[in-house]
Coordinates of C-alpha atoms and ligand atoms in Angstrom, one line a residue:
X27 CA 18.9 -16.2 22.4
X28 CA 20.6 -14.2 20.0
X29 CA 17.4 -13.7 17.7
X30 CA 15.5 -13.1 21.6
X31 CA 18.2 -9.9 21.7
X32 CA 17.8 -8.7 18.5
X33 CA 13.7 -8.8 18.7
X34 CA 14.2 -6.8 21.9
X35 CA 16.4 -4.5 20.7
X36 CA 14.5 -3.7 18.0
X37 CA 10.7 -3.6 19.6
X38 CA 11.7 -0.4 21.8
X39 CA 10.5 1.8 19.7
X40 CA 7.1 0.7 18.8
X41 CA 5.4 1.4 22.4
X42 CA 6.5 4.9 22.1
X43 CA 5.2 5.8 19.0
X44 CA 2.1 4.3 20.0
X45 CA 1.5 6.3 23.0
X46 CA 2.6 9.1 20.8
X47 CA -0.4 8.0 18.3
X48 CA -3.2 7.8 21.4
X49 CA -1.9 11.4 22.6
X50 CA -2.0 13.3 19.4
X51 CA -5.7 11.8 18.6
X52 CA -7.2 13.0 21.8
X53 CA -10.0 15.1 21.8
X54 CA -10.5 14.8 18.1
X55 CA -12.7 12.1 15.9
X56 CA -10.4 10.8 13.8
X57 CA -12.6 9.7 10.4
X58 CA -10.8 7.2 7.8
X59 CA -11.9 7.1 4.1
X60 CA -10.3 4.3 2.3
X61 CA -12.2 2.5 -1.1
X62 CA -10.9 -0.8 0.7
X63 CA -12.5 -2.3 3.7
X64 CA -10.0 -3.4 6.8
X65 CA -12.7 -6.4 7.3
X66 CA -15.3 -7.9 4.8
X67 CA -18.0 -10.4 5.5
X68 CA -18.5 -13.3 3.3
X69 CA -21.3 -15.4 2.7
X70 CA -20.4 -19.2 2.0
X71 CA -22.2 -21.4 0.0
X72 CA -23.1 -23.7 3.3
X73 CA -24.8 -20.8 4.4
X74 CA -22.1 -19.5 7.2
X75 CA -20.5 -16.4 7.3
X76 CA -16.6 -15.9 7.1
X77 CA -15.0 -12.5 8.4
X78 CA -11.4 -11.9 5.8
X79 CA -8.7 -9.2 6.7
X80 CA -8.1 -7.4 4.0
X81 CA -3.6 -7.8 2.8
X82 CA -4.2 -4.4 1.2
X83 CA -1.5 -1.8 1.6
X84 CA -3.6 1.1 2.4
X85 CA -5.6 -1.4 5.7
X86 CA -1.7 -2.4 6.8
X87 CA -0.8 1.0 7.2
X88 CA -4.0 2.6 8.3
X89 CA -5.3 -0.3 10.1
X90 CA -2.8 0.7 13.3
X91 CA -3.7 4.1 13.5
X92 CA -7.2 3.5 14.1
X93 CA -6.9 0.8 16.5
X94 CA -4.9 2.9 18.1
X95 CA -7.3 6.6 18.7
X96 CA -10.7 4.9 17.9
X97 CA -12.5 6.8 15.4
X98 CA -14.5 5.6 12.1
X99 CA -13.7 4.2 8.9
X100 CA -16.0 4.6 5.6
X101 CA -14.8 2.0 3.4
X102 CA -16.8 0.4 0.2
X103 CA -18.9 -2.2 1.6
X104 CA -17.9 -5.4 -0.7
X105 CA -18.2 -8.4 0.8
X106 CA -21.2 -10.6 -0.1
X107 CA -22.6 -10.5 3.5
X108 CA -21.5 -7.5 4.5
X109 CA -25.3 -6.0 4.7
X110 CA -26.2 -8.9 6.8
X111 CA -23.4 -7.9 9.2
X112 CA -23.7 -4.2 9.4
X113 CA -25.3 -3.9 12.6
X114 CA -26.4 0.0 13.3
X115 CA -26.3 2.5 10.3
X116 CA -24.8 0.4 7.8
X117 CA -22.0 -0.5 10.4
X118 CA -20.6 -2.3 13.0
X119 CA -17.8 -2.1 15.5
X120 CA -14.1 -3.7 14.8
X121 CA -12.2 -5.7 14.9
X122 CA -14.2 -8.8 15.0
X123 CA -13.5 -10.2 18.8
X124 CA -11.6 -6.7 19.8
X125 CA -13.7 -4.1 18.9
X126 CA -11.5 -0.8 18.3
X127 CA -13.0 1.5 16.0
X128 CA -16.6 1.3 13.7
X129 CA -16.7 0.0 10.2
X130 CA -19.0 2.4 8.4
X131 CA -20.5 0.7 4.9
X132 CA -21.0 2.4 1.8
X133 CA -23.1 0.8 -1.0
X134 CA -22.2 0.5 -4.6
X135 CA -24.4 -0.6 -7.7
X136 CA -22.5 -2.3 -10.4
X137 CA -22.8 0.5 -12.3
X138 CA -21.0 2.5 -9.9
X139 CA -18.2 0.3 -9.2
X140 CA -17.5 0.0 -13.0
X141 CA -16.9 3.5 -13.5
X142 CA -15.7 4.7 -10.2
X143 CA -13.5 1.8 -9.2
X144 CA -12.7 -0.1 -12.6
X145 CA -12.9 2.9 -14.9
X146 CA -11.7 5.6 -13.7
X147 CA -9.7 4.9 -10.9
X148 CA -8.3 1.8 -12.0
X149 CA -8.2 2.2 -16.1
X150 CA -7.5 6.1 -15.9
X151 CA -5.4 7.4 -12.7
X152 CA -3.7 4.0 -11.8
X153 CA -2.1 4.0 -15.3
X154 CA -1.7 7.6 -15.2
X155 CA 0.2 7.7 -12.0
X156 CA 2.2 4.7 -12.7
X157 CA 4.9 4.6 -15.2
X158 CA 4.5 0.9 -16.6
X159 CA 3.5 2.3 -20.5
X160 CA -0.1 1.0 -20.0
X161 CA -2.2 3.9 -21.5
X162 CA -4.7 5.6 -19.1
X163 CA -8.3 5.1 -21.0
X164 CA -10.6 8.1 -19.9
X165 CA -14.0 7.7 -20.1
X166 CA -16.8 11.0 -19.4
X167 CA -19.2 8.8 -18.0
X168 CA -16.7 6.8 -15.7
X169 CA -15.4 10.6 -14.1
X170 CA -19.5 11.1 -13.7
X171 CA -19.4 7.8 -11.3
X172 CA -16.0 8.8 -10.6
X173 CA -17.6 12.1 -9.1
X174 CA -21.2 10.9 -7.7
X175 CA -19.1 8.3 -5.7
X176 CA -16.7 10.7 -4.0
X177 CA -19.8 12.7 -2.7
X178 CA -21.5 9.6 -1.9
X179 CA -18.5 9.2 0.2
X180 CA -18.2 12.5 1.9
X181 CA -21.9 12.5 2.7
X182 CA -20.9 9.5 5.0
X183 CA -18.2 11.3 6.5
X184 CA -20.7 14.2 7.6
X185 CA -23.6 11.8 8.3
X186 CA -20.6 10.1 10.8
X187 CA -18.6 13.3 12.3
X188 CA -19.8 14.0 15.5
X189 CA -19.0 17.1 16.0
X190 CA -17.5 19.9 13.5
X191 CA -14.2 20.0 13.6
X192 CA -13.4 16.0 12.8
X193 CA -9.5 14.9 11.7
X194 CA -10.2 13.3 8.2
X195 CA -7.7 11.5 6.7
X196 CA -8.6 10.3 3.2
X197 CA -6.8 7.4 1.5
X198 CA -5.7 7.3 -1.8
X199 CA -6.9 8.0 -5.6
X200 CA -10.2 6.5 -5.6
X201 CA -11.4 10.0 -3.4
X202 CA -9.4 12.7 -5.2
X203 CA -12.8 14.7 -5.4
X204 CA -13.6 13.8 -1.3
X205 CA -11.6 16.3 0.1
X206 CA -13.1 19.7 -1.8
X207 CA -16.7 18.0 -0.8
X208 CA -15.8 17.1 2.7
X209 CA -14.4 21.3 3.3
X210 CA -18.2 22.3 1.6
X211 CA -19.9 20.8 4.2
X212 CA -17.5 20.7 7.3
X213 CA -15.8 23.6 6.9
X214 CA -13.9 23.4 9.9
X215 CA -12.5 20.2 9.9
X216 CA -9.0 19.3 9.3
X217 CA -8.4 17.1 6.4
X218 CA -5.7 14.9 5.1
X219 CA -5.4 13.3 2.3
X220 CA -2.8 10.7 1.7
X221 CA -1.9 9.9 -2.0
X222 CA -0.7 5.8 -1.8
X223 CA 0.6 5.7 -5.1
X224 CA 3.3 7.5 -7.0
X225 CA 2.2 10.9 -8.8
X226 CA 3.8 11.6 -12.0
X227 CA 5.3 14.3 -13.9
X228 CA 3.3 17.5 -15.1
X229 CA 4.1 16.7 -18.3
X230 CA 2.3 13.1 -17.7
X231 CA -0.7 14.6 -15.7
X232 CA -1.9 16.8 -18.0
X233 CA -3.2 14.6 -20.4
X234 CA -6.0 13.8 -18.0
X235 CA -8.8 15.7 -19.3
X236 CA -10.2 16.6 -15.9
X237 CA -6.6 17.2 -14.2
X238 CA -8.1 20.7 -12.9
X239 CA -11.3 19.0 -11.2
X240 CA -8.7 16.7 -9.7
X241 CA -6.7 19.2 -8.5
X242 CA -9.3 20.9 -7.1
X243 CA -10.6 18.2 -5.3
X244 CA -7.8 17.2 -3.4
X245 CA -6.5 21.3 -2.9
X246 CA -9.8 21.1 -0.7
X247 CA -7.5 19.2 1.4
X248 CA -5.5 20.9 4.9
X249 CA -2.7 18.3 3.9
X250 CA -1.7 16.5 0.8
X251 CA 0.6 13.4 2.1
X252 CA 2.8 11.5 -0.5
X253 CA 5.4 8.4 -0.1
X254 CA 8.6 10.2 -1.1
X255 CA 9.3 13.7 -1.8
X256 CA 10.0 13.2 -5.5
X257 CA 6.3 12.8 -5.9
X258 CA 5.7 16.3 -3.7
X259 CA 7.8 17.4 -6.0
X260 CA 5.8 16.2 -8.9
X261 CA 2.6 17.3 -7.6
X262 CA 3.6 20.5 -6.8
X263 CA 5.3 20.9 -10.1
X264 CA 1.7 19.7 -11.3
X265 CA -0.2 22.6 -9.2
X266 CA 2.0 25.0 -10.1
X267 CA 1.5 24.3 -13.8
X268 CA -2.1 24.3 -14.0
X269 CA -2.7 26.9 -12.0
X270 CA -0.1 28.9 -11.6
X271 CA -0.6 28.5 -8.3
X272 CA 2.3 30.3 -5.6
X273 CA 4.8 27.4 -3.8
X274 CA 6.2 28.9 -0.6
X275 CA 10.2 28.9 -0.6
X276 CA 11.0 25.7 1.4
X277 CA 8.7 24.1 -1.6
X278 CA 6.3 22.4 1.4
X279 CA 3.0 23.8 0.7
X280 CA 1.0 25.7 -2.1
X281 CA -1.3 28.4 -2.2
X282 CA -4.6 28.3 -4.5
X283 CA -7.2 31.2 -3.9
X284 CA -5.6 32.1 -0.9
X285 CA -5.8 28.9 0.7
X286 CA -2.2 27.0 2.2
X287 CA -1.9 23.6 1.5
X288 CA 0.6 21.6 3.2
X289 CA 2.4 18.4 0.9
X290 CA 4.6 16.5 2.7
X291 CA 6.8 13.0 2.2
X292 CA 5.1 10.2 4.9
X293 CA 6.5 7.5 3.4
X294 CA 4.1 4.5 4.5
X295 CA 4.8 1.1 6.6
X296 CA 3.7 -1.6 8.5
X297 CA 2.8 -1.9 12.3
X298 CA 6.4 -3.6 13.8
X299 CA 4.7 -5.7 16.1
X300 CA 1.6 -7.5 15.1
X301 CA -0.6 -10.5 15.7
X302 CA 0.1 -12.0 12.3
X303 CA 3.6 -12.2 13.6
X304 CA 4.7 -16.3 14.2
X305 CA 6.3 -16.4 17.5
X306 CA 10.0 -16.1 18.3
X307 CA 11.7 -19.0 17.1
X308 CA 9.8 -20.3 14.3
X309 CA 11.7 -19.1 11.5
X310 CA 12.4 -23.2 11.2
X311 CA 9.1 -24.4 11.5
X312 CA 8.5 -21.9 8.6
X313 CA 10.9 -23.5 6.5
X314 CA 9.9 -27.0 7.2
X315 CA 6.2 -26.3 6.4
X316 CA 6.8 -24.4 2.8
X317 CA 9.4 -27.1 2.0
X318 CA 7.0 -29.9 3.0
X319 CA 3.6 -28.3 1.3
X320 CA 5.8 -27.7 -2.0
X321 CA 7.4 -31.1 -1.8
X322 CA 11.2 -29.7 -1.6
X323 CA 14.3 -31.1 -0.4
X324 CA 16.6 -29.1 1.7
X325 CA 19.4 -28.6 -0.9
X326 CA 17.0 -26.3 -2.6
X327 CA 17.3 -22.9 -1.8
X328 CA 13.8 -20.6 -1.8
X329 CA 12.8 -17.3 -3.3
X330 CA 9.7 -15.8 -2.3
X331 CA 7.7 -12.9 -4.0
X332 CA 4.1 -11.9 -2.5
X333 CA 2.4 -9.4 -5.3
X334 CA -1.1 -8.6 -6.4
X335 CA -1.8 -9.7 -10.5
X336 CA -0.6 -5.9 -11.4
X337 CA 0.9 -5.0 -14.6
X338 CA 3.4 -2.5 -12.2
X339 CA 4.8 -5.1 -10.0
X340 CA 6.8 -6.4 -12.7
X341 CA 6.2 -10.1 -12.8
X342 CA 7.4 -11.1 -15.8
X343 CA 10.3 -8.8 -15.8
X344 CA 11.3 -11.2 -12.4
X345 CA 10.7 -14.1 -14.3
X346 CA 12.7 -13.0 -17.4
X347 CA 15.7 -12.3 -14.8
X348 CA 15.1 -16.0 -13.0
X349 CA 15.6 -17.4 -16.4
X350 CA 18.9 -15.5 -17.2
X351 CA 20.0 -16.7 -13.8
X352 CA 19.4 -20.2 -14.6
X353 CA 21.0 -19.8 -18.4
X354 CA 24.0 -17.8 -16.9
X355 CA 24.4 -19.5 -13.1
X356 CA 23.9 -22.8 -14.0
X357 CA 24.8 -24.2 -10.8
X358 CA 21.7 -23.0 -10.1
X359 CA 19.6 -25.7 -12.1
X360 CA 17.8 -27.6 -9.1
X361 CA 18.9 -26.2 -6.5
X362 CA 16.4 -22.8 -6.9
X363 CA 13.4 -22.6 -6.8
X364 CA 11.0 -19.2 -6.5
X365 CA 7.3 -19.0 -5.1
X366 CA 5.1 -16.4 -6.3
X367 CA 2.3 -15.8 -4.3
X368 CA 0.0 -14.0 -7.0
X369 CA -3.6 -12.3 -5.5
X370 CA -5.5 -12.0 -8.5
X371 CA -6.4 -8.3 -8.8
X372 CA -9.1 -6.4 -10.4
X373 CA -10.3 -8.9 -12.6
X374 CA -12.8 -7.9 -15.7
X375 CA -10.3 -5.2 -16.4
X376 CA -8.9 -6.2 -19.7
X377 CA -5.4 -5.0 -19.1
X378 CA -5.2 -7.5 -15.9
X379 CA -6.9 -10.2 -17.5
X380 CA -3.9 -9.8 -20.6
X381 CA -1.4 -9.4 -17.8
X382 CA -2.7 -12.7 -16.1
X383 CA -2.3 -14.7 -19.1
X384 CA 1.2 -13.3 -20.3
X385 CA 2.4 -14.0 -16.7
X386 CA 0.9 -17.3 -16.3
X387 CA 2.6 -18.2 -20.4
X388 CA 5.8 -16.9 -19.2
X389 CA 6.3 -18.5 -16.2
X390 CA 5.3 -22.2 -18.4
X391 CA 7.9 -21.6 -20.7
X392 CA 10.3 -20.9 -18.6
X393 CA 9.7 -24.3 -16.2
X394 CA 9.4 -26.4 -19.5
X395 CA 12.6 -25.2 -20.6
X396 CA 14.8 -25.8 -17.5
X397 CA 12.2 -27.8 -15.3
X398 CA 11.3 -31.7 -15.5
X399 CA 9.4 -34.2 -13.7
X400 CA 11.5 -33.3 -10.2
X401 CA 11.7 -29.8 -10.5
X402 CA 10.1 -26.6 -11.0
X403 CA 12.1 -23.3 -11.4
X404 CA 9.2 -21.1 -10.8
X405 CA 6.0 -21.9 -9.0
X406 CA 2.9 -19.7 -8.8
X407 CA 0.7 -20.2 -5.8
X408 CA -2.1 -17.5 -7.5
X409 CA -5.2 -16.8 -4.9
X410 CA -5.5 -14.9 -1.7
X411 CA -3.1 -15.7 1.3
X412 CA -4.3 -14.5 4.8
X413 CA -1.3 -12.6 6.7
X414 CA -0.3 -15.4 8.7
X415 CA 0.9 -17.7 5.4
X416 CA 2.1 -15.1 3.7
X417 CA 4.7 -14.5 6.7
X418 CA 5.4 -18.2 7.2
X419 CA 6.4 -18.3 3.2
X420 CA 8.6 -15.1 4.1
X421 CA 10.3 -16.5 6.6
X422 CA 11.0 -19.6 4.6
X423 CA 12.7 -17.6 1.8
X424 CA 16.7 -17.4 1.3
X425 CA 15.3 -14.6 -0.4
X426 CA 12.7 -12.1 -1.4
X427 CA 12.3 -10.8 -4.7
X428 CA 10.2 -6.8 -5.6
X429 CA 10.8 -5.7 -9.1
X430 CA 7.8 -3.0 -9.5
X431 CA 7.9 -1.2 -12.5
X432 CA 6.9 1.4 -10.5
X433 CA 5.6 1.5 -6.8
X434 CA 4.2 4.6 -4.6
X435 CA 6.1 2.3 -1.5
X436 CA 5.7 -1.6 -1.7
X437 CA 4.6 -2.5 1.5
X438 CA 5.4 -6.2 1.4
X439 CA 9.7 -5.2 1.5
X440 CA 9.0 -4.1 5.0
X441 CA 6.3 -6.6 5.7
X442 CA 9.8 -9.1 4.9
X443 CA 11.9 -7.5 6.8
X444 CA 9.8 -7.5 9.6
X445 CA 9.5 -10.7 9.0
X446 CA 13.2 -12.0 9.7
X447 CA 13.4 -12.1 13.4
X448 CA 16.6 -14.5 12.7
X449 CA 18.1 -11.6 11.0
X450 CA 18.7 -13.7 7.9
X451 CA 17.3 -13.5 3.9
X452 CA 18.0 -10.8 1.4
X453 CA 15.5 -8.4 -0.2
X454 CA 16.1 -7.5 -3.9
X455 CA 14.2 -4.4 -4.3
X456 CA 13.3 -2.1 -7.5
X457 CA 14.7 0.7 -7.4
X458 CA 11.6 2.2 -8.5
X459 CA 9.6 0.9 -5.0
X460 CA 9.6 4.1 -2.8
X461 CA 10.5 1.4 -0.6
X462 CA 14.2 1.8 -1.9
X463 CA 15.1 5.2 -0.3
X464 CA 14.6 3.6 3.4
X465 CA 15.9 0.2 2.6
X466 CA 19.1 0.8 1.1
X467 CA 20.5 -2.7 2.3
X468 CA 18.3 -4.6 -0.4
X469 CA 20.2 -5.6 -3.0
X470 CA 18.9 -2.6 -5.6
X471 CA 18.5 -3.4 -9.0
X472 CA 16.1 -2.3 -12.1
X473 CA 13.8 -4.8 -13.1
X474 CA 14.0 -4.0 -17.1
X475 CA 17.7 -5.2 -16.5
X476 CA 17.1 -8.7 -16.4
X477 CA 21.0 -9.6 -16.7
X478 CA 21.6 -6.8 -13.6
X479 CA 18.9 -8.5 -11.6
X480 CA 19.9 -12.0 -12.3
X481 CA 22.9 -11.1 -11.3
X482 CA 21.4 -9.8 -8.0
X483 CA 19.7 -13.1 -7.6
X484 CA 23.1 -15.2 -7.9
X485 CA 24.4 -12.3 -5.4
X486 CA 22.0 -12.9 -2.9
X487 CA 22.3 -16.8 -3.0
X488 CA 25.8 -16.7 -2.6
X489 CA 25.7 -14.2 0.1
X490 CA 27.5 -14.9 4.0
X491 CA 25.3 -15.4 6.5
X492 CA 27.5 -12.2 8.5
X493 CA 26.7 -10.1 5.3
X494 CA 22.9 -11.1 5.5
X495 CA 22.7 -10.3 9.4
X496 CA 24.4 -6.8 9.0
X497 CA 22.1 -5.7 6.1
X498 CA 19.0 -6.9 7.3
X499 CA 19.9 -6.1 10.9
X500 CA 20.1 -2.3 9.6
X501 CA 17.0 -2.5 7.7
X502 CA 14.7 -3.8 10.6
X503 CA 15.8 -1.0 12.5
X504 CA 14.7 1.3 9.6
X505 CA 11.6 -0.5 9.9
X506 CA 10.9 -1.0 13.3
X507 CA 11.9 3.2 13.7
X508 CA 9.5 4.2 11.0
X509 CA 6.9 1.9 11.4
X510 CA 2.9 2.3 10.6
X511 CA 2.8 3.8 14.0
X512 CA 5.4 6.7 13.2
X513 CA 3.5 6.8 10.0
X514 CA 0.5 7.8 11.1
X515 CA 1.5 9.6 14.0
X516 CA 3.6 12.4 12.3
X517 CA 0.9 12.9 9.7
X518 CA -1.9 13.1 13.0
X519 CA 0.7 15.7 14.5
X520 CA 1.0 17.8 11.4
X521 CA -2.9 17.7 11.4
X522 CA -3.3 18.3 15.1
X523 CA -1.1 21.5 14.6
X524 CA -3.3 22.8 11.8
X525 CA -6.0 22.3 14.0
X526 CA -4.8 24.0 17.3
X527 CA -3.5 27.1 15.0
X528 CA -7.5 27.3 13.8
X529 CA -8.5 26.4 17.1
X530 CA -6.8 29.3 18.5
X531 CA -7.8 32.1 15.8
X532 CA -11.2 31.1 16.4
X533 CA -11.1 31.3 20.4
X534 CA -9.7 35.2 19.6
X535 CA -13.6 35.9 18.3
X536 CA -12.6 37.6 15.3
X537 CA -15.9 37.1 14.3
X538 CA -14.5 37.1 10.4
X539 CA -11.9 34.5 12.1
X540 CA -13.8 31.3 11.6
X541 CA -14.4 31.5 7.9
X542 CA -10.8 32.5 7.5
X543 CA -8.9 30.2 9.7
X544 CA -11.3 27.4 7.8
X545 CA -9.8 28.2 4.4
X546 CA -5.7 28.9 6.1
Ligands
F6P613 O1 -1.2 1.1 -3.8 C1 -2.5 1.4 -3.8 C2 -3.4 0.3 -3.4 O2 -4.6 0.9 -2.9 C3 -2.8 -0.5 -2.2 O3 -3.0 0.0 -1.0 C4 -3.3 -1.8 -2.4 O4 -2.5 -2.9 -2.1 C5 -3.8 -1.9 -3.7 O5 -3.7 -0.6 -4.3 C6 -5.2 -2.4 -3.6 O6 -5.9 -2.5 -4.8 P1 -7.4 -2.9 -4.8 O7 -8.1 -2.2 -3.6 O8 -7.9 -2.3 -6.1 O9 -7.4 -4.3 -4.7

């Protein structure tokens, strides 16, 4: 009943914002470009073909907004039968079952995906704009892919707007180029681009030797979204440097060759409500089923961590802290044990496959040195997990462990949150997750601090049930206020106003008013 009261209280505001969403998209095409695609077809080797939902961060928080207005999204077409599926123009309508919105497939050679998606997205900007001291390799001929692929991109987007003036909202640093293309060709559309991960430092961006073409590229933008405003801060700091660009006086928006940009904080998040979601009341069955698939008794209390194989999510930082907890706590010794569920992530990329192995070395020592034939201190479930496993594991956790290096938001502290309809758990959270502005009931700590966060860990297993409630009471609303609905719909808003202000100068046929209201 109580958990029945709580789940109402808290669900009030997702209706709203959704309306909110369908309101602000009306009348405009509203066209998604995201590297990642929300649904990929794969074919198995009996021959069948499986539909997978992508986990990614960017499809949780994007994925609402367009099954909400309808629209397109042009997304790298990846799975092994995703040709066979595309129906009409290398797409098809989704979701599979509930059709919402088209899936618009681009095409990649190997080549291409080396040296736009490993190269330089993933071995030159990820590193770049993450502080986690791996260096950023940059190759000429992976920018050249880097490049062709971004125009490949926007080529779609024109090919798929239906009329000039579409809302486009680019996704991430795989498209920094998109935006500058996109305004060549569609001049009058409104475009946003939303930057997922953290951006650095001037100081740390210039040593990218094409930080002006990038800068370009996404100044073709109407709106430059970021998670928190330290890195608006830091991108404007960047602008400012390399061009000695103008940044208005309430330090929201830039001008380069006459041209406004607006950069704003949006700090991502999930949809509250959501099919994924067990139903009320199975917090219990949850535990049940992790405890009986992992073969544990009920005096063993369970931490959960859900990360992708990423050198920033700090994996063996969490693992170092576990085993000061266990040399330190040792009333802990068999009666803790933590699940990491590990997605393998950009394999063939030398710096992942070293992380795998270091992770995978770490986490055996550790069990050898504290585990035996009945227990297991830390056990690593590595593969994919479809949404609806990953939410049963947690909602079997006593608690939930981040400790990023560095994280643009860290979408799986809310996805925990919302998660704990029974209001109990606690979330240990880096400090450096953007994440850690909104949810300042996690337990904070900084993951290069292994005695701080293994002291965190003791913290949270020791912790009142009242004390659990309270915090994580407070941080679902936080959650369920700024959900992926809110998300999207204040960045659609900001767009929509950009667009009525053109909208109008153009209606006052000032025939010099087009061009100019294009580039305001
Ligand atoms: O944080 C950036 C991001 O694009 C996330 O949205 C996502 O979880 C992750 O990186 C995906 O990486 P990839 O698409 O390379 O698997």
């Amino acid at each position: 009943m109580a958990e029945e009261l709580a789940r109402r209280a808290v669900r009030s505001s997702a209706p709203r914002t959704s309306r909110r969403l369908e309101d602000i998209c009306a009348g405009a095409q509203v066209i998604v470009v995201a590297n990642r695609e929300p649904y990929a077809h794969d074919r198995l080797s009996n021959g069948r073909i499986v539909v997978t939902q992508s986990s990614s961060g960017v499809v949780n928080a994007v994925e609402p907004l367009l099954r909400a207005c309808g629209g397109v999204w042009v997304a790298h077409g990846s799975g092994t039968a995703d040709m066979d599926a595309a129906l009409e123009r290398d797409g098809l309508d989704v979701p599979p079952g509930e059709p919402r919105y088209r899936l618009r497939r681009v095409w990649l050679s190997q080549d291409e995906q080396q040296g736009y998606y490993r190269g330089f997205a993933n071995e030159a900007l990820w590193p770049l704009c993450h502080r986690a001291h791996v260096r950023p390799i940059f190759r000429s001929a992976d920018f050249e892919a880097y490049a062709a692929v971004n125009g490949r991109f926007a080529e779609a987007v024109c090919d798929e707007a239906s009329d000039e003036s579409p809302i486009v909202l680019v996704q991430d640093y795989h498209f920094a180029l998109a935006p500058q293309l996109i305004r060549e060709q569609l001049p009058l559309s409104t475009i946003v681009s939303f930057w997922h991960i953290p951006w650095p430092e001037w100081q740390t961006f210039e040593i990218c030797p094409w930080r002006r073409q990038i800068l370009q590229g996404l100044l073709g933008s109407s709106i430059i979204g970021f998670q928190t405003p330290g890195d608006c801060r830091n991108f404007l700091g960047t602008v400012e440097h390399a061009f000695e660009a103008p940044i208005d006086s309430g330090g929201e928006s830039v001008s380069v060759r006459g041209r406004r940009v607006l950069v704003r904080a949006y700090p991502a998040s999930v949809a509250w409500t959501r099919p994924a979601q067990p139903p009320a009341g199975a917090a219990e069955n949850s535990d049940e089923s992790v405890r009986r698939e992992l073969g544990l008794p009920d005096s063993v209390r369970i931490g959960v961590g859900v990360d992708r194989l990423d050198y920033t999510k700090g994996l063996e930082e969490k693992f170092l802290a576990i085993e000061r907890l266990l040399e330190s706590f040792p009333e802990f010794l068999d009666r803790f044990v933590y699940i990491q569920l590990a997605e393998p992530s950009r394999l063939g990329i030398p710096a992942y496959d070293a992380l795998r192995a270091r992770v995978r070395s770490t986490a055996g020592r550790i069990n050898r040195r504290f585990g035996h034939v009945d227990y297991c201190p830390i056990v690593i479930l590595e593969g994919h997990h479809n949404p609806e496993d990953v939410c049963r594991y947690l909602r079997a956790a006593d608690l939930c462990c981040i400790a990023s290096l560095h994280d643009g938001m860290n979408l799986v502290s809310k996805e925990f949150v919302r998660a704990r309809t029974d209001e109990r758990g606690v979330l240990i959270l880096s400090a450096f997750a953007g994440a850690a502005r909104e949810l300042t009931d996690a337990l904070i700590v900084n993951p290069y601090d292994a005695d701080g966060t293994a002291a965190a860990l003791a913290a949270a297993l020791t912790m009142s049930d009242e004390e659990q409630r309270t915090r994580m009471r407070r941080m679902r609303h936080v959650v369920a206020r700024f959900d992926a609905h809110r998300w999207g719909a204040d960045m659609l808003a900001d767009a929509a106003d950009v667009r009525s202000r053109r909208g109008a100068l153009v209606a006052a046929s000032d025939p010099g008013a087009e061009l100019a209201a294009a580039v305001s």
